[in-house]
PDB file of C-alpha atoms in Angstrom:
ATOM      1  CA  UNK P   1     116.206  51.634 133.786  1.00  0.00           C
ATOM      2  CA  UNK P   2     115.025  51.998 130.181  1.00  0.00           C
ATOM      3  CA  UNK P   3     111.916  51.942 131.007  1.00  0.00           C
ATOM      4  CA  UNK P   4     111.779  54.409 133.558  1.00  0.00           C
ATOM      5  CA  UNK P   5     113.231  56.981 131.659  1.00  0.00           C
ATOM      6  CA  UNK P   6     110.643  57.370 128.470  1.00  0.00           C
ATOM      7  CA  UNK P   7     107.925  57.918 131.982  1.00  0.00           C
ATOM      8  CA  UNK P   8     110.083  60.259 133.775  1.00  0.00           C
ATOM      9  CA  UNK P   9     110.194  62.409 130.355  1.00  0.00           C
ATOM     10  CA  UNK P  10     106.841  62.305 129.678  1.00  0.00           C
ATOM     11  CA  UNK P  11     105.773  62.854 133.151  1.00  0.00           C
ATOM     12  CA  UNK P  12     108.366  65.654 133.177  1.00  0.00           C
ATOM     13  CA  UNK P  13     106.614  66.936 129.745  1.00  0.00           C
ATOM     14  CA  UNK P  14     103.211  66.779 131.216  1.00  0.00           C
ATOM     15  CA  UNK P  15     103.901  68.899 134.436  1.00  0.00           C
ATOM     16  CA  UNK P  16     105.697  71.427 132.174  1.00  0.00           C
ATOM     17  CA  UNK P  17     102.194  71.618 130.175  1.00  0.00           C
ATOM     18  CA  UNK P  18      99.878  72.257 133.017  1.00  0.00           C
ATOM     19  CA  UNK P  19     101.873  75.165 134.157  1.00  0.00           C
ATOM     20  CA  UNK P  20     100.556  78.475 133.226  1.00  0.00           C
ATOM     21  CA  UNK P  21     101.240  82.012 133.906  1.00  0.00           C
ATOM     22  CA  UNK P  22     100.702  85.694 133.165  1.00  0.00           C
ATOM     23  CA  UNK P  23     102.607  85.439 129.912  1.00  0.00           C
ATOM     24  CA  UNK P  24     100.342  82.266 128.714  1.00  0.00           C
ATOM     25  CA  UNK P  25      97.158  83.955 129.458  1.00  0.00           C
ATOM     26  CA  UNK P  26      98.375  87.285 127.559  1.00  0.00           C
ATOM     27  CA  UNK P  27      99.217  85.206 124.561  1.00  0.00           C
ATOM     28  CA  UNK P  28      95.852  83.574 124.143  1.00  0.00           C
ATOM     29  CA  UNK P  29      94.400  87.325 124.087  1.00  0.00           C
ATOM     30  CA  UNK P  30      96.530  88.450 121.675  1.00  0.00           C
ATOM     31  CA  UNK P  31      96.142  85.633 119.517  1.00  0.00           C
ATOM     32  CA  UNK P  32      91.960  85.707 120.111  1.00  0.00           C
ATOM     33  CA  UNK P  33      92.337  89.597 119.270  1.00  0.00           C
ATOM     34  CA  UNK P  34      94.128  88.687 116.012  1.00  0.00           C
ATOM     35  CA  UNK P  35      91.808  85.599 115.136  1.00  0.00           C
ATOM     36  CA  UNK P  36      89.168  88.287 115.422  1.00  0.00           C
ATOM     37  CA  UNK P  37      90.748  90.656 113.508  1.00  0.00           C
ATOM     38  CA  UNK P  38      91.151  88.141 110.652  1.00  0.00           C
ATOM     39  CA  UNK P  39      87.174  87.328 111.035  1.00  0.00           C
ATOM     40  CA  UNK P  40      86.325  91.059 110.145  1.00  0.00           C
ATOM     41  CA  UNK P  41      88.278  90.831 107.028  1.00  0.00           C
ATOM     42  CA  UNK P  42      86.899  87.862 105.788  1.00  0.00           C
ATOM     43  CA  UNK P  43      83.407  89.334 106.403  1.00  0.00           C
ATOM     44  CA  UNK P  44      84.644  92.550 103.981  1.00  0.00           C
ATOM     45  CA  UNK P  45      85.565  90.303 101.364  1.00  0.00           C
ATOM     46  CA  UNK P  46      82.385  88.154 101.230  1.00  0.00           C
ATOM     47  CA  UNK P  47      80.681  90.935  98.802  1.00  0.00           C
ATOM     48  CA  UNK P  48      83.186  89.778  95.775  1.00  0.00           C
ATOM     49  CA  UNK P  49      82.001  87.638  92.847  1.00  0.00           C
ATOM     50  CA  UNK P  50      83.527  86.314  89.788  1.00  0.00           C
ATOM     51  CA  UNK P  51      81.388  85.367  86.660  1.00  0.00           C
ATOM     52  CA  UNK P  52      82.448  82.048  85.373  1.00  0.00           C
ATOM     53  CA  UNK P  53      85.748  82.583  83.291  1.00  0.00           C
ATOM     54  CA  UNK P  54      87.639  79.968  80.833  1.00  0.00           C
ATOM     55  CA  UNK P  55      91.241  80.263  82.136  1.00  0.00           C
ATOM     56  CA  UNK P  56      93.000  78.004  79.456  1.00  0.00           C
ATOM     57  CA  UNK P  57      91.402  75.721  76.758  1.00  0.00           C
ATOM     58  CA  UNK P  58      93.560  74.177  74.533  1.00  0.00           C
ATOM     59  CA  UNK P  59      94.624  70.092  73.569  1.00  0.00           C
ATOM     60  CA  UNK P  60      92.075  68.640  75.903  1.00  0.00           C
ATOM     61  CA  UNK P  61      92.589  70.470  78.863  1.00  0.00           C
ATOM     62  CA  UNK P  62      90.207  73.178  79.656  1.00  0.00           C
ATOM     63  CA  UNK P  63      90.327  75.111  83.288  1.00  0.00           C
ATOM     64  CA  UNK P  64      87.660  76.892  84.345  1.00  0.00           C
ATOM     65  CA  UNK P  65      86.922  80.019  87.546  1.00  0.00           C
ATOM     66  CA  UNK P  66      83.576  79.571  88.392  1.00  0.00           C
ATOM     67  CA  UNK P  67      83.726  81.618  90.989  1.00  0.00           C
ATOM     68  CA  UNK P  68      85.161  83.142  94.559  1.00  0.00           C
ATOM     69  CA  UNK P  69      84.632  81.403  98.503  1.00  0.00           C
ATOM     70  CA  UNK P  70      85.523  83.250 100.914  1.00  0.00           C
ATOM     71  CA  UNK P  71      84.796  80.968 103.947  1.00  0.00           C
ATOM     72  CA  UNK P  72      88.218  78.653 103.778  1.00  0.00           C
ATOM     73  CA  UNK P  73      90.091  78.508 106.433  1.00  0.00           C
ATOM     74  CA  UNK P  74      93.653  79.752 105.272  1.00  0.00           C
ATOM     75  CA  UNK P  75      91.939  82.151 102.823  1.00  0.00           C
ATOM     76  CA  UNK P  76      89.939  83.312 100.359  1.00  0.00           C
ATOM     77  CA  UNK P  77      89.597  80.177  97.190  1.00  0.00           C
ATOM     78  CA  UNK P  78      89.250  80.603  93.408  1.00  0.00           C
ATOM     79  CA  UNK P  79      87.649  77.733  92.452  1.00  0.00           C
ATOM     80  CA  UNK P  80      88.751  75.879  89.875  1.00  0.00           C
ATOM     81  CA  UNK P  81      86.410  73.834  87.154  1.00  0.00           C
ATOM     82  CA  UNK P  82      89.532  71.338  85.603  1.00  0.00           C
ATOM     83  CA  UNK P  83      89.351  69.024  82.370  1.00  0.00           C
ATOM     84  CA  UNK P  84      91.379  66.929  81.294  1.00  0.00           C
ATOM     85  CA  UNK P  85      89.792  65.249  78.107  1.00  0.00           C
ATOM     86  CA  UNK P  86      94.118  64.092  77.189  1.00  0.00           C
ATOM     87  CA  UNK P  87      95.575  61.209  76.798  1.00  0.00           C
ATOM     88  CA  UNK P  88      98.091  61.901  79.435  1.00  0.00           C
ATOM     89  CA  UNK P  89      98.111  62.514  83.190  1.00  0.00           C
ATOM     90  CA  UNK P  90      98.128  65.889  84.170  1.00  0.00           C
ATOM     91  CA  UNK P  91      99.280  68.406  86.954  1.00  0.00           C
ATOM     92  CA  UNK P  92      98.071  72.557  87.088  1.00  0.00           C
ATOM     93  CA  UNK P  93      99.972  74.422  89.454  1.00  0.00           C
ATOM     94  CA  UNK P  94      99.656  78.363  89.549  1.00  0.00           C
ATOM     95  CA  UNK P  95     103.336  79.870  88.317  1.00  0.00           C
ATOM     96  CA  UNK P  96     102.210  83.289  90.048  1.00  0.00           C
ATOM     97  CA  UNK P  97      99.306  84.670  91.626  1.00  0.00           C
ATOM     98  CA  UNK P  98      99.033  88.816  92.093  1.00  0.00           C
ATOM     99  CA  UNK P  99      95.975  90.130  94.125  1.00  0.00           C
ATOM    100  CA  UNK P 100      95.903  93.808  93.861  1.00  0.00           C
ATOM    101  CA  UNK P 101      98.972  94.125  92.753  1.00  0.00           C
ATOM    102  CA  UNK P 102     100.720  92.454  95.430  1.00  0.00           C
ATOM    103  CA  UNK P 103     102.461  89.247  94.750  1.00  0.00           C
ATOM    104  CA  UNK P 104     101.179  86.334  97.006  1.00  0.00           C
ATOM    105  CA  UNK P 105     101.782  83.101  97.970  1.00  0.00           C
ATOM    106  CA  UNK P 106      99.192  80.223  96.511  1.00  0.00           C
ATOM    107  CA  UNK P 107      98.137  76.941  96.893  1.00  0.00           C
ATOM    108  CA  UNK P 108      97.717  74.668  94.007  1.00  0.00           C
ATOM    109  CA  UNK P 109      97.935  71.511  92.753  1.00  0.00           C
ATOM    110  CA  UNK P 110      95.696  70.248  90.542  1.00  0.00           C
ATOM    111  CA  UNK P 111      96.722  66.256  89.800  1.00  0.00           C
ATOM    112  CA  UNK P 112      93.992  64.454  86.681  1.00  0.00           C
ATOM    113  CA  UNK P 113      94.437  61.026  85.326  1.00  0.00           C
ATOM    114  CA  UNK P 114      93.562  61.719  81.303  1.00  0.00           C
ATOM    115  CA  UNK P 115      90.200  61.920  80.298  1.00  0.00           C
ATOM    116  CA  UNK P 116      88.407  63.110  84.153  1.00  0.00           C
ATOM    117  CA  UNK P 117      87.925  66.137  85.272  1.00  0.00           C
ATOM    118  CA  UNK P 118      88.534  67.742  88.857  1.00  0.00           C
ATOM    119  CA  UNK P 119      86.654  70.353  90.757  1.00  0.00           C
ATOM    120  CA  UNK P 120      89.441  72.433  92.721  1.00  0.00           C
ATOM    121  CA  UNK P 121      90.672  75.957  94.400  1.00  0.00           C
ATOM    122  CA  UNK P 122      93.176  77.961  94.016  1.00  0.00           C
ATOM    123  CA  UNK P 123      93.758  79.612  97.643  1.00  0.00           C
ATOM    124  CA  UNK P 124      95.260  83.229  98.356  1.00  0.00           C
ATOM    125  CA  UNK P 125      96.846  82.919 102.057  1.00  0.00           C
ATOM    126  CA  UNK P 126      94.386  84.973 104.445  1.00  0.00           C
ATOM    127  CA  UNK P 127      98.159  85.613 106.424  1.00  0.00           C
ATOM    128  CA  UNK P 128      99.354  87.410 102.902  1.00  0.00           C
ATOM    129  CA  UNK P 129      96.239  89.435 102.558  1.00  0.00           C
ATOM    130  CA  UNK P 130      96.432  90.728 106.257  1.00  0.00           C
ATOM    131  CA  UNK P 131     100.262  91.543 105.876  1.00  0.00           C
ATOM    132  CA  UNK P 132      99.885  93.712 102.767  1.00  0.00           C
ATOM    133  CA  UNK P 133      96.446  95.462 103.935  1.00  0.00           C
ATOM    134  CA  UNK P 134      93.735  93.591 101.700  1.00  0.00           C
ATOM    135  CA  UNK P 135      90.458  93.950 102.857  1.00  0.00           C
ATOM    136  CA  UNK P 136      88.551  93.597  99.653  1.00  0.00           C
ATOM    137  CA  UNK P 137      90.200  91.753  96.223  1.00  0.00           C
ATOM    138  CA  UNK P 138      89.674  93.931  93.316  1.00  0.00           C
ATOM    139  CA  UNK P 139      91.526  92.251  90.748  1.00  0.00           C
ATOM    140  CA  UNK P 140      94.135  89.049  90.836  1.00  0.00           C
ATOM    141  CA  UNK P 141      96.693  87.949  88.160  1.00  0.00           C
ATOM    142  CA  UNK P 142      97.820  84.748  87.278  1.00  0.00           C
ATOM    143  CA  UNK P 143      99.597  82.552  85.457  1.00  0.00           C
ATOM    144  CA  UNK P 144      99.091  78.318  85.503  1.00  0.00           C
ATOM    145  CA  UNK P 145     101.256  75.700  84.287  1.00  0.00           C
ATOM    146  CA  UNK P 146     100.180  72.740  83.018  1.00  0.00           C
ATOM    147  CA  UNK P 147     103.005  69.804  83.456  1.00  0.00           C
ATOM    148  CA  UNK P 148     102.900  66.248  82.074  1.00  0.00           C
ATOM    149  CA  UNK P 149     102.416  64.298  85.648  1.00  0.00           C
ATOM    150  CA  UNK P 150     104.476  61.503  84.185  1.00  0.00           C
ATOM    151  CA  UNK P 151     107.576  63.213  82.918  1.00  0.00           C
ATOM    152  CA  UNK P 152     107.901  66.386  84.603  1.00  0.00           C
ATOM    153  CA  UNK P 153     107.472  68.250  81.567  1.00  0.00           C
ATOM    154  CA  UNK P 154     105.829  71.488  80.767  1.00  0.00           C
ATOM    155  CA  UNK P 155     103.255  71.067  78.607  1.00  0.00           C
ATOM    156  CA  UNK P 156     102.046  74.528  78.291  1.00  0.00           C
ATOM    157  CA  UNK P 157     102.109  77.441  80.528  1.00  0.00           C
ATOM    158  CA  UNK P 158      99.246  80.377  80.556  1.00  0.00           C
ATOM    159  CA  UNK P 159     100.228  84.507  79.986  1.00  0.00           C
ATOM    160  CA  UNK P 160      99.276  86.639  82.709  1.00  0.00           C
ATOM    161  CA  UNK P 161      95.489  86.106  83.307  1.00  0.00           C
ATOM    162  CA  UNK P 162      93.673  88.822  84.396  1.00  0.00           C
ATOM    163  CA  UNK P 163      90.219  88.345  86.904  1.00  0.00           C
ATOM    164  CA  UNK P 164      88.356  91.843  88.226  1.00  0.00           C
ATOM    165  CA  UNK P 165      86.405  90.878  90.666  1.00  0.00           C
TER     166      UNK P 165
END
């Protein structure tokens, strides 16, 4: 008996699957519409360009923009030249991020053993851009934190950093 139950579920589960109806098919449109949608802003934001800018240089640690990519898939990425020339292991995290002055959700997390160096992105969330209307990113603010990877403390942490695009 316990073995027939686990293949009665999953055979249960797998008839449930092939199943389709009106309501299936309309989702896939909508979501192809939206996917498409998404496509056309990506293709307005491939025009921006960011000279290479030192973010925060100071004990050892130097991070670096060196530019904008726009061809991510969950967004547009600032990427990220980091050195770590320590003697401790290190972690960069963004504390903020502001893209036309619109607060968004990031992702970063920048992890160096001392002395290497790490070539990284900070990513704005296509989903975020969409939601408050961004079709072309003017300017961002941030703000990084640099955290001993060790200890969990704050080593230092950036003022507002401002990139015009």
């Amino acid at each position: 008996m316990r073995r027939l139950l686990p293949a009665l579920l999953a055979g249960m589960l797998l008839l449930a699957g092939c199943s389709s109806s009106e309501a299936d098919a309309a989702s896939v449109t909508s979501a192809e519409t939206s996917y498409a949608g998404a496509s056309e802003a990506e293709q307005e934001t491939q025009d921006v360009t960011l000279a290479e800018t030192v973010l925060f240089d100071q004990d050892g640690i130097r991070i670096t923009a060196t530019g904008l990519s726009t061809d991510s898939l969950f967004g547009p990425e600032l990427n990220l030249l980091v050195e770590n020339d320590s003697a401790q292991n290190i972690v960069v995290q963004a504390n903020y991020c502001m893209v036309n002055g619109y607060i968004m959700a990031d992702l970063l997390y920048s992890d160096l053993a001392p002395h290497s160096h790490a070539v990284d992105t900070l990513t704005l969330l296509g989903s975020e851009l969409e939601d408050n209307h961004i079709d072309t990113i003017t300017d961002a603010e941030l703000s990084l934190q640099i955290t001993d990877a060790d200890y969990y403390q704050t080593i230092d942490s950036t003022a507002p950093i401002t990139l015009h695009f």
